[in-house]
Coordinates of C-alpha atoms and ligand atoms in Angstrom, one line a residue:
X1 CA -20.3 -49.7 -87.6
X2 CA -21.9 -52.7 -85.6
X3 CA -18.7 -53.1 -83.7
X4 CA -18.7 -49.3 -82.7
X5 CA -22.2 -49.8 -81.6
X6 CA -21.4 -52.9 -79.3
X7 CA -19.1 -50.2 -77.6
X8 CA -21.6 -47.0 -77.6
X9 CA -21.8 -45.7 -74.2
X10 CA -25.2 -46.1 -74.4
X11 CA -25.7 -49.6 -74.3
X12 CA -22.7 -49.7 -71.9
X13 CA -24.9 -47.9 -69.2
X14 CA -27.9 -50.4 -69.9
X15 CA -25.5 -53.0 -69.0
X16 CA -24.7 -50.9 -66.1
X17 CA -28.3 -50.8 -65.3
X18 CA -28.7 -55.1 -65.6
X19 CA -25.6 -55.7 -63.5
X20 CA -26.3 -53.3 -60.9
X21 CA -24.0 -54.2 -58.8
X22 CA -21.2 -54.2 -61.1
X23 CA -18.1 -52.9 -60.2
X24 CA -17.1 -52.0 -63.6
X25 CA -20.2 -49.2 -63.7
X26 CA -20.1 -48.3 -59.9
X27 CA -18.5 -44.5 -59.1
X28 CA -16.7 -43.9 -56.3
X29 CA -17.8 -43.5 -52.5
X30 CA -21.1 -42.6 -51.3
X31 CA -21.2 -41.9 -47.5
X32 CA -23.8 -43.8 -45.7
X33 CA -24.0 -41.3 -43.0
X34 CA -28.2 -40.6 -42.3
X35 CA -29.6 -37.6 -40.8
X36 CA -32.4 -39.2 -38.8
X37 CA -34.2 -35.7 -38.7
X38 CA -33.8 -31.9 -39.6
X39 CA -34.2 -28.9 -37.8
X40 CA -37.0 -26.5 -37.6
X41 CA -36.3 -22.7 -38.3
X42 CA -34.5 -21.2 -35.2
X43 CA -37.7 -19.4 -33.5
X44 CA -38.0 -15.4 -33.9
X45 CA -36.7 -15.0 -30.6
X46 CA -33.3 -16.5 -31.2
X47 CA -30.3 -15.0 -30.3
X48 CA -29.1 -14.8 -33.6
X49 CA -31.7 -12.7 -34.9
X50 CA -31.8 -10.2 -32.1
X51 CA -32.1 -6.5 -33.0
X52 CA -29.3 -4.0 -32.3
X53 CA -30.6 -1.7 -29.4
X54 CA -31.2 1.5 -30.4
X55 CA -33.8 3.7 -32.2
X56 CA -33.0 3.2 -36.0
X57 CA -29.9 1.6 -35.2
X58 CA -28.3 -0.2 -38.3
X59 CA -28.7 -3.9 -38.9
X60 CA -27.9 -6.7 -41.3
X61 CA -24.2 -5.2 -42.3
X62 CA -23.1 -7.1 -45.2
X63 CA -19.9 -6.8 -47.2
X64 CA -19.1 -7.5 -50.7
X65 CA -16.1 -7.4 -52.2
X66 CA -15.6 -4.6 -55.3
X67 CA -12.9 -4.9 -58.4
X68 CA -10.1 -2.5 -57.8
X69 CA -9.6 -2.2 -54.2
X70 CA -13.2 -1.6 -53.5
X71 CA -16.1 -3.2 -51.4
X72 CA -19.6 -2.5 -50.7
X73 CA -21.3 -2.5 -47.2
X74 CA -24.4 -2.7 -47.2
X75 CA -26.8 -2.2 -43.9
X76 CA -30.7 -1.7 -43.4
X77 CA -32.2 1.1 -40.9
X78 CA -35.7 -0.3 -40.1
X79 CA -37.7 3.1 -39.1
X80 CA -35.9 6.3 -41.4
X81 CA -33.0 6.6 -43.6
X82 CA -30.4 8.0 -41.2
X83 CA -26.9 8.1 -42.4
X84 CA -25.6 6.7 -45.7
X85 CA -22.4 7.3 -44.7
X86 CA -19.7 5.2 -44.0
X87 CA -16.5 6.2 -42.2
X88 CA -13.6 4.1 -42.1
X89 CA -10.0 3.9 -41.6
X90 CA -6.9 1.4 -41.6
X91 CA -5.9 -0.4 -38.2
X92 CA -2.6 2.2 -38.1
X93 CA -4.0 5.0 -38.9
X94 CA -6.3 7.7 -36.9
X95 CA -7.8 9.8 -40.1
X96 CA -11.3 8.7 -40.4
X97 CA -12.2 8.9 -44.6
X98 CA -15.8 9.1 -45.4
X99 CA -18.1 7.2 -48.0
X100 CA -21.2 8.2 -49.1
X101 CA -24.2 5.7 -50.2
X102 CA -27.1 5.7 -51.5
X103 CA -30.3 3.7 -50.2
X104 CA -33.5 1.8 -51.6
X105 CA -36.8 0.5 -50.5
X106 CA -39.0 -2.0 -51.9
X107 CA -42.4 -3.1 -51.2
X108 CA -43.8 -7.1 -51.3
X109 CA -47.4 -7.8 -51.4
X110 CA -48.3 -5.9 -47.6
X111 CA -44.4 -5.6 -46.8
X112 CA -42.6 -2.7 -46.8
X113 CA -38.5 -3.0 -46.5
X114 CA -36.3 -1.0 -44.3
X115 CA -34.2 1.5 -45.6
X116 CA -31.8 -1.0 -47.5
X117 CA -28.2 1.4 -47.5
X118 CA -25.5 0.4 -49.8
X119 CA -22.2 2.2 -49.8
X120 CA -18.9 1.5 -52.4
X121 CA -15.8 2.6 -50.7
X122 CA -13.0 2.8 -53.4
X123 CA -8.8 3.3 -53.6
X124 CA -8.3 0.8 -50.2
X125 CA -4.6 -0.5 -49.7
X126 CA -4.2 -4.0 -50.2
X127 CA -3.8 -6.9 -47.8
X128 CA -4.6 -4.0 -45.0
X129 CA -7.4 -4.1 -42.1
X130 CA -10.0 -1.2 -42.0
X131 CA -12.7 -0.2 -39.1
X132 CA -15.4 1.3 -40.7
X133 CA -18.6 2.8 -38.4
X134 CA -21.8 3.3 -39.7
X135 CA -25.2 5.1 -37.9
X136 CA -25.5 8.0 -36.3
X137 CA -24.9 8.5 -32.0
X138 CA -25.7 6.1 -29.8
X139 CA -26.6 3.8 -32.2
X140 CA -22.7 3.8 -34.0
X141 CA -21.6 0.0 -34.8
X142 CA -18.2 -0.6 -35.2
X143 CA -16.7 -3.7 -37.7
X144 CA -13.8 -4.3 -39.8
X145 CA -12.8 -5.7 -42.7
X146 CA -9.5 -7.2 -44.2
X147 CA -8.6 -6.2 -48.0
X148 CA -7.3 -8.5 -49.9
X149 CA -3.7 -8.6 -51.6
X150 CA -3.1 -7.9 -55.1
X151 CA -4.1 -9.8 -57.9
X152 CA -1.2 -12.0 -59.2
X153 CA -0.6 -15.5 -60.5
X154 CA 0.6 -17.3 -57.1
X155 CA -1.1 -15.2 -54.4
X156 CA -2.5 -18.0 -51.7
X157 CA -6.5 -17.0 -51.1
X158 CA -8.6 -19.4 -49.1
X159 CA -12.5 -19.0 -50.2
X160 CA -15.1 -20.5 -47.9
X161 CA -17.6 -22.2 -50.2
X162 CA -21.5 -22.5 -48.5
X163 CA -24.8 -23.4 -50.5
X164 CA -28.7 -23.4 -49.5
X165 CA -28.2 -22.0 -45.9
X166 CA -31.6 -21.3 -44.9
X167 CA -32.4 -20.0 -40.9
X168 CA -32.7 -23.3 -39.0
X169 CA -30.5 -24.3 -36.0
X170 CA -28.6 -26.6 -38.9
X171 CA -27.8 -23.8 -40.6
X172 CA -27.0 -21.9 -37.5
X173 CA -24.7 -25.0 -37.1
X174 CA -22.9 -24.7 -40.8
X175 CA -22.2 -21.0 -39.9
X176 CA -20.6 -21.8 -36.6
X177 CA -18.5 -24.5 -38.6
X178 CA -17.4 -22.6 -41.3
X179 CA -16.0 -19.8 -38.9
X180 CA -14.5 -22.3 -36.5
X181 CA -12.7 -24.1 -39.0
X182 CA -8.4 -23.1 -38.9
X183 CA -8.1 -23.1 -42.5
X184 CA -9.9 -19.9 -42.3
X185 CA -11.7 -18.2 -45.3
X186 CA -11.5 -15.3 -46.1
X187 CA -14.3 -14.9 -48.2
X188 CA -17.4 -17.1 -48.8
X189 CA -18.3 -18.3 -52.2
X190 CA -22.0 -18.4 -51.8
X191 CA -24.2 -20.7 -54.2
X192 CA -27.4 -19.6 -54.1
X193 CA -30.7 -19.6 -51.9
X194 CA -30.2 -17.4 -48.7
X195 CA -33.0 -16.9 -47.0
X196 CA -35.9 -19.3 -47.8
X197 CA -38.3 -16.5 -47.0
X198 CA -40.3 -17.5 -49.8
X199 CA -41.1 -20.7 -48.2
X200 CA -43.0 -19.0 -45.7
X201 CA -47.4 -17.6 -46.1
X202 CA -46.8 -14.7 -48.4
X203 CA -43.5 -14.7 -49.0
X204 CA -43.1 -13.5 -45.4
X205 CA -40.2 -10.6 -46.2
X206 CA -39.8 -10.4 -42.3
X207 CA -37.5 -13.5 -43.0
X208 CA -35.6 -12.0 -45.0
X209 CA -34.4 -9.7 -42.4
X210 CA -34.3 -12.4 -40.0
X211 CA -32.0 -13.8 -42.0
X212 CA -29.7 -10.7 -42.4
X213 CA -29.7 -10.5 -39.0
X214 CA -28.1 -13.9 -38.7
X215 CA -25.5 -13.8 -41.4
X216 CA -24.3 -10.4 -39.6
X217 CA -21.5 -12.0 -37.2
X218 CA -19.6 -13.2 -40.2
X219 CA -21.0 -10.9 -43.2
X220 CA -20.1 -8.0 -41.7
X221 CA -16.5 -8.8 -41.4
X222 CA -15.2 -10.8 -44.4
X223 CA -17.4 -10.3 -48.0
X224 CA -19.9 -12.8 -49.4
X225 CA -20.2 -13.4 -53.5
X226 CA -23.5 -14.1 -53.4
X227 CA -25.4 -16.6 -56.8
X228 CA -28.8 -15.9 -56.7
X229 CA -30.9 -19.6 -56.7
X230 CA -34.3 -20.6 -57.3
X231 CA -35.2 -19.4 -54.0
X232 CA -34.5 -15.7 -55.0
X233 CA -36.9 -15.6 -57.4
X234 CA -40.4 -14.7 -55.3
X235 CA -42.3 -14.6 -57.7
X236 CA -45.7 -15.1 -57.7
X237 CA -48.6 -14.7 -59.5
X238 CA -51.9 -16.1 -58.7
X239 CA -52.4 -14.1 -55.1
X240 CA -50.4 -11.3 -55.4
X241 CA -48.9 -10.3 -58.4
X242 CA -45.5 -10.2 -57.4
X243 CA -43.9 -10.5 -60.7
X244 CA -40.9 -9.0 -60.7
X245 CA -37.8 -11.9 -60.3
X246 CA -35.6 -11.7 -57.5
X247 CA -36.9 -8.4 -56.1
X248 CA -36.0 -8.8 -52.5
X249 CA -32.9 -9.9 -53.4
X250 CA -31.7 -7.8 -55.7
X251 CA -32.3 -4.9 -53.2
X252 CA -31.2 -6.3 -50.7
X253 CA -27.2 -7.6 -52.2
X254 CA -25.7 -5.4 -54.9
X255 CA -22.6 -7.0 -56.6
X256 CA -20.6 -5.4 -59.2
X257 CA -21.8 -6.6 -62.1
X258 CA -21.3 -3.3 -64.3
X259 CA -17.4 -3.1 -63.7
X260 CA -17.5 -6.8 -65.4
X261 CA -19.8 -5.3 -68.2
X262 CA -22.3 -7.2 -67.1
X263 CA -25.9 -5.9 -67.7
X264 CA -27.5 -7.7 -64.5
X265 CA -26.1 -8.4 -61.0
X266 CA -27.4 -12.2 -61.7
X267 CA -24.5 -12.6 -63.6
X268 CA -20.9 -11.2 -63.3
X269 CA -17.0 -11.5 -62.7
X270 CA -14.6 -10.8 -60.1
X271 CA -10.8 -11.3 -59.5
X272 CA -9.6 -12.1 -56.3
X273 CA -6.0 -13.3 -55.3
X274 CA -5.1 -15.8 -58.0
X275 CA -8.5 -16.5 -57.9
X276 CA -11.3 -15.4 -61.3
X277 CA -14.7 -15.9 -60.4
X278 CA -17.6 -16.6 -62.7
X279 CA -21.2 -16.0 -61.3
X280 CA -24.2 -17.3 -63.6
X281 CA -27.7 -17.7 -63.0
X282 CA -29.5 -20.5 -63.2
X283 CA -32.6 -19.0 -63.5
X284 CA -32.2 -16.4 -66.1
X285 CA -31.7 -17.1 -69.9
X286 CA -29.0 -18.1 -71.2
X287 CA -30.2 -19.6 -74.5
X288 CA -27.9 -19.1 -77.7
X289 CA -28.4 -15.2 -78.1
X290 CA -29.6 -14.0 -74.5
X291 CA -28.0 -11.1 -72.7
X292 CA -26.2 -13.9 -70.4
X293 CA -25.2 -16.4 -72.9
X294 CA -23.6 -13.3 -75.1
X295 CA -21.5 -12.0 -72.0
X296 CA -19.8 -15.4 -70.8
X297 CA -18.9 -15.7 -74.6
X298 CA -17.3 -12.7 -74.6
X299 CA -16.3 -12.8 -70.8
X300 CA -14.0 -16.5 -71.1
X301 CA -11.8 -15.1 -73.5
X302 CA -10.7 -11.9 -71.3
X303 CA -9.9 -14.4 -68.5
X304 CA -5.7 -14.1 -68.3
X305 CA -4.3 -17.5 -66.6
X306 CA -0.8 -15.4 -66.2
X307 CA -2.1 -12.8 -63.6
X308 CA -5.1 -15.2 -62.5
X309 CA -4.6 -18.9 -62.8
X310 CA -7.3 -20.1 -61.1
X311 CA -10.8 -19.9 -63.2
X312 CA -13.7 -20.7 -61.2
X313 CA -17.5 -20.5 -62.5
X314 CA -20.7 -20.7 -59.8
X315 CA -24.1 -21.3 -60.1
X316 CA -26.9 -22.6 -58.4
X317 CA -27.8 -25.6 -60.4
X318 CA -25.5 -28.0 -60.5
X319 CA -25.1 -29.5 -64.4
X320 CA -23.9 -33.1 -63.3
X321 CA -25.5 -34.4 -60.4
X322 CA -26.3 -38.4 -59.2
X323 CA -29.1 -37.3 -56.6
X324 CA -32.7 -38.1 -57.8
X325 CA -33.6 -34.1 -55.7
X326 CA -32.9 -32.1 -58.8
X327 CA -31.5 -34.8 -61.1
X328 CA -30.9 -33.5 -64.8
X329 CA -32.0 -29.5 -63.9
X330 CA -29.3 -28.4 -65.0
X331 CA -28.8 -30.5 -68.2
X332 CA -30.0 -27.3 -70.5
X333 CA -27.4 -24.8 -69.3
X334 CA -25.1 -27.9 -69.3
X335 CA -26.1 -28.3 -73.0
X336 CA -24.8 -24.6 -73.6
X337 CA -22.0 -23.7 -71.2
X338 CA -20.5 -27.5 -71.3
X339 CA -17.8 -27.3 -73.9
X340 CA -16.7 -23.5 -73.3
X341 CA -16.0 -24.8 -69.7
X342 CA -13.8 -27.3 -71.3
X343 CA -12.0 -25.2 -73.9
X344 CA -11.4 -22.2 -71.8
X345 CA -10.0 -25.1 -69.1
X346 CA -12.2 -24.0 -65.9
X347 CA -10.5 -25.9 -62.9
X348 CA -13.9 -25.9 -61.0
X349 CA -17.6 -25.6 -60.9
X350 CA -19.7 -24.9 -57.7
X351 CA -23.2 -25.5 -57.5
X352 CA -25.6 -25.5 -54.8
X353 CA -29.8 -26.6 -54.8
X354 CA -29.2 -30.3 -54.1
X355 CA -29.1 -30.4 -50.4
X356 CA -26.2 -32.8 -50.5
X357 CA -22.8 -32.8 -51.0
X358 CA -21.2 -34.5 -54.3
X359 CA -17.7 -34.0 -55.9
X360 CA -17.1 -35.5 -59.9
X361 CA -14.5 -36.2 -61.8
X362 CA -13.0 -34.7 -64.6
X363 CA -15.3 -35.7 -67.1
X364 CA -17.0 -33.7 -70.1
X365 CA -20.3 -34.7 -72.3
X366 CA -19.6 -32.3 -75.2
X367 CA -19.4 -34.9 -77.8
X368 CA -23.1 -36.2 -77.0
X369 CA -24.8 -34.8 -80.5
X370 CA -28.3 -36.2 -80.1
X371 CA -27.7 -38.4 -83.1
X372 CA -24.6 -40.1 -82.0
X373 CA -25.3 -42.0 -79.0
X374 CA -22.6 -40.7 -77.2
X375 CA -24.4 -39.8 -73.9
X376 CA -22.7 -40.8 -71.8
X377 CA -19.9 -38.4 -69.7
X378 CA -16.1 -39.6 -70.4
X379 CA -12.9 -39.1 -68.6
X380 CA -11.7 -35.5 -70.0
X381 CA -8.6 -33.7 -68.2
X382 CA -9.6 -30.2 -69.8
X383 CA -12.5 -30.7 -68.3
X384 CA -13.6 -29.2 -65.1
X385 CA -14.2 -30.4 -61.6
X386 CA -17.9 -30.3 -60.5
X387 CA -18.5 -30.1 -57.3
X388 CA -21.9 -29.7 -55.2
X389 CA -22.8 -27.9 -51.9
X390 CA -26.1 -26.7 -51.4
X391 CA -26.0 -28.9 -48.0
X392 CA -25.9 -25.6 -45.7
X393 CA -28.8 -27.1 -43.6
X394 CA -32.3 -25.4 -44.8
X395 CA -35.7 -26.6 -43.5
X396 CA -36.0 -28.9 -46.4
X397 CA -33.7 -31.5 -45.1
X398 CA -30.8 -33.2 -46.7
X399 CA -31.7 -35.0 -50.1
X400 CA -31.4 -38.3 -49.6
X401 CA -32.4 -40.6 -53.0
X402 CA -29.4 -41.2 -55.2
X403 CA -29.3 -42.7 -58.5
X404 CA -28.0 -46.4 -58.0
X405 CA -25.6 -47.3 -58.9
X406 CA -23.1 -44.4 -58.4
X407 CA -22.5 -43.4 -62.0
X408 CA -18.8 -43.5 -62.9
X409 CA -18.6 -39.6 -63.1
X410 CA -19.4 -39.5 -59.2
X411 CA -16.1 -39.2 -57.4
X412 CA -17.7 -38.8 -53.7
X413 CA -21.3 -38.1 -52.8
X414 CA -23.1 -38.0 -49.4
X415 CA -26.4 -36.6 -47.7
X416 CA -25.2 -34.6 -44.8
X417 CA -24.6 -30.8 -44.1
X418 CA -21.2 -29.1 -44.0
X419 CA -19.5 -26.2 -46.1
X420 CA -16.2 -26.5 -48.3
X421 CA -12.6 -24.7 -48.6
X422 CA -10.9 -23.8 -51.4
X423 CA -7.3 -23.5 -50.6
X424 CA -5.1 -21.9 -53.5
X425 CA -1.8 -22.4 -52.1
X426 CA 0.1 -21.8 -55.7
X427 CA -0.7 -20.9 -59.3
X428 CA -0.5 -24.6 -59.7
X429 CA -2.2 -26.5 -56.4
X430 CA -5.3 -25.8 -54.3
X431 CA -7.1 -27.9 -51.8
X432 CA -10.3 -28.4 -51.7
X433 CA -11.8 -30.0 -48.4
X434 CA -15.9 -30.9 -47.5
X435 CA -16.1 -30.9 -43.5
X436 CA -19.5 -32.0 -42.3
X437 CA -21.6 -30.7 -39.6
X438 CA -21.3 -34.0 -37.4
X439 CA -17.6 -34.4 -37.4
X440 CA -15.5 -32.0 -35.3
X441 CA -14.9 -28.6 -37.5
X442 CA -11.4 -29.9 -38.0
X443 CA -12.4 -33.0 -39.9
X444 CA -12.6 -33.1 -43.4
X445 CA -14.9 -35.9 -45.1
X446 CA -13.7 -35.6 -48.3
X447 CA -10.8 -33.8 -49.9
X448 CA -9.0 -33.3 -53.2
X449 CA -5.6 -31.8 -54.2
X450 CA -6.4 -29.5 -57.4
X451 CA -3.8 -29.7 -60.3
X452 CA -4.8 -26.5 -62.0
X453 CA -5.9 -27.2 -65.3
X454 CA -4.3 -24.3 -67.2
X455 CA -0.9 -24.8 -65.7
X456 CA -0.6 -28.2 -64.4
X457 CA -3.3 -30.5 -66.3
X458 CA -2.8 -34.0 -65.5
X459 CA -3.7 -35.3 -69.2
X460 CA -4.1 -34.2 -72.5
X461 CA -6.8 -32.6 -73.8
X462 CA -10.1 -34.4 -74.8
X463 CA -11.5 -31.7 -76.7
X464 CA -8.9 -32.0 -79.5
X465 CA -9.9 -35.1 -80.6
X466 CA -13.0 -33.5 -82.1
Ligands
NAG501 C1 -25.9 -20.0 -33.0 O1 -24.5 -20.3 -33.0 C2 -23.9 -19.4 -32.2 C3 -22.4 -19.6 -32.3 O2 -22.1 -21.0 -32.1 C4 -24.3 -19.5 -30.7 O3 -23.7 -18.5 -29.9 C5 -25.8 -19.2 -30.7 O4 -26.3 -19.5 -29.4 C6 -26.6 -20.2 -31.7 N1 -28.0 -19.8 -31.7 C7 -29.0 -20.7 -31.9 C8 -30.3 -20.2 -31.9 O5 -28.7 -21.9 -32.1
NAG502 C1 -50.0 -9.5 -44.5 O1 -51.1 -10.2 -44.9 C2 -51.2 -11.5 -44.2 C3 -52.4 -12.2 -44.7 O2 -53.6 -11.4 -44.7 C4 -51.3 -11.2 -42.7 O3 -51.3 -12.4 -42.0 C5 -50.0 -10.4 -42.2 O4 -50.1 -10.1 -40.9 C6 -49.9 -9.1 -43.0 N1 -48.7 -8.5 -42.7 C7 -48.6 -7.2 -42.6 C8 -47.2 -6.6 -42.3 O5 -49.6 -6.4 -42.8

């Protein structure tokens, strides 16, 4: 017993802590690059914000993808309803088809929403480009979309992966980036916090429109899987009893969440390409016996690594993270999740809310007991990647104080904005790449070839030892 304790992980990390600048202990890179300043919010008058012209005319068109050859546009007419409808046709053919949608309103403290329209179109063709129109005369906009092909075990997808975007001329930047870079997404991964409204005197709602307005050169045109983050929540309490969680945004972005049987668009599944997506929330239960933590137990099992080998789980908070902004947040959903991550082989976690970007590696903290003293995270090949983005360039600024030293788990870790790729090129390799908003688009800052962990693990598994 005395020699196991001379080797407990614990007191190996104390060590860690005397000899700080031990090599043994240090992690891997962390990029010295320093943002001297941030932006402020791009002003109301921006370009990017401008309304359509046009009495009523439709604005903020946002996509999201549906299961089964479906997606959902959604679109807001400030001053009536109008239309709900949505015609649309593929690029070869001239039959215009018709969708009909349904709309919502919400009110926030003295706000009152637009009419917020949301219409599923179902039965698409695969791998095909549709127009689609929506409002009525003059005020008719015209976009496309691009389905995508049919689930199967080595169908290459590239997602797009952006976190904590905010309105600021950095985020304005990220955007600009992402849709400049040639590996070209073709849908964004989205980790949570959109709009920052709440940041703003009462909540200002106004901002989320703003926002809406903004995303619409890109969200209108390939779908966004949104995670809902701390910053959806608006609520408050003591001035205006505004007590209902995510309101705004759960108007505003419907997902699918019943077709995953799902009982709350904060948490839900999707297949894309080779691709299975796991959305949780962060900010809803997900204690032992909660609506959430029964529906991921039940939800792992159903995942099927023949027709989709790539398992990929999202959520705001990241559960391993060296940056002091945030640091151990996510350790209770860590606590729960952790070791069904590692037995159902998840190749990849995104997170935003740390405004930085940080990549692990493999490493799992599922034998950690309390009583044990094994607290610290090990090398674990079953074990998922974890990888952080929530550096889309908000007005909070990067988050710049990082636990020194770099703790072993921390493959690559820096303080500047950018956005990620996800390149599945086979049902056994993806690349991931981190490009940064000061480098050229092209450039990638950090990078790392995925060996997917159902199919191709690099190691034996950890788990079984216990
Ligand atoms: C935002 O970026 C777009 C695309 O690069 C550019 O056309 C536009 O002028 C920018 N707007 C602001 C306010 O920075
Ligand atoms: C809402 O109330 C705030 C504070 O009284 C005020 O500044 C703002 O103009 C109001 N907005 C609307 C739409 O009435």
């Amino acid at each position: 017993m005395a020699l196991l304790k001379v080797f407990d992980p614990c007191a190996i990390c104390l060590l860690c802590l005397v000899l700080s600048a031990s090599e043994l202990c240090n992690g891997g890179i962390t990029g010295n690059f320093l943002r001297k300043e941030y932006s402020p919010d791009m002003p109301l008058d921006s370009d990017v914000f401008q309304v359509p012209p046009g009495y009523n005319a439709p604005q903020q068109i946002a996509g999201f993808l549906n299961h089964d050859r479906g997606v959902i546009i959604s679109w807001i007419t400030p001053d009536e309803p109008g239309s709900d409808t949505v015609l649309y046709w593929s690029e070869n053919s001239k039959h215009k088809n018709r969708a009909e949608g349904i709309f919502v309103r919400y009110k926030f403290f003295n706000y009152t929403s637009g009419y917020i329209h949301h219409c599923t179109i179902k039965n698409l063709e695969y791998n095909t480009k549709y127009m689609y129109e929506i409002g009525i005369g003059y005020t008719i906009r015209r976009f496309w979309f691009k389905t995508p092909p049919r689930t199967g075990p080595a169908v290459p997808y590239t997602f797009g992966l952006i976190g904590d975007l905010g309105q600021t001329h950095d985020s304005n930047v990220t955007l600009t980036y992402y849709e400049s870079n040639p590996e070209k997404g073709k849908t964004v991964l989205f980790l949570g916090d959109l709009s920052y409204s709440n940041d703003y005197p009462f909540h200002d709602n106004t901002r989320w429109d703003t926002w809406g307005r903004f995303l619409e050169r890109n969200a209108a045109y390939q779908p966004w899987i949104w995670t809902a983050g701390n910053h959806e929540l608006d609520f408050v309490l003591n001035l205006y009893e505004e007590t209902t969680p995510f309101k705004p945004y759960m108007h505003r972005y419907y997902v699918p969440y019943a077709s995953s049987h799902s009982t709350s668009p904060l948490w839900y599944s999707i297949k894309r390409g080779s691709a299975y997506l796991i959305v949780l929330s962060s900010y809803s239960a997900y204690g032992k016996s909660t609506p959430q933590y029964k529906w991921l137990r039940d939800e792992l099992p159903k995942v099927d690594r023949s027709t989709t080998p790539w398992l990929i789980v999202l959520m705001h908070c990241p559960i391993y993270t060296s940056n002091w902004h945030h640091f151990m947040e996510g350790e209770t959903m860590r606590v729960v999740f952790e070791s069904w991550f590692v037995k159902y082989k998840v190749d990849v976690v995104f997170s935003g809310h740390v405004h930085a970007y940080e990549r692990s590696k493999r490493i799992s903290n599922i034998a950690y007991n309390i009583m044990n003293g094994m607290c610290t995270p090990v090398d674990d090949q079953s074990a998922p990647v974890y990888i952080t983005i929530g550096d889309g360039g908000n007005h909070d600024g990067p988050a710049i104080g990082m636990v020194e030293p770099q703790p072993s788990f921390s493959a690559y870790r820096e303080a500047s904005f950018g956005h990620g790729i996800f390149d599945i090129k086979s049902r056994t390799h993806a690349y991931f790449s981190w490009h940064r908003n000061q480098d050229g688009y092209a450039v990638e800052a950090d990078s790392f070839w995925f060996h997917n962990s159902y199919w191709n693990p690099l190691g034996k598994s950890f788990v079984a030892q216990y």
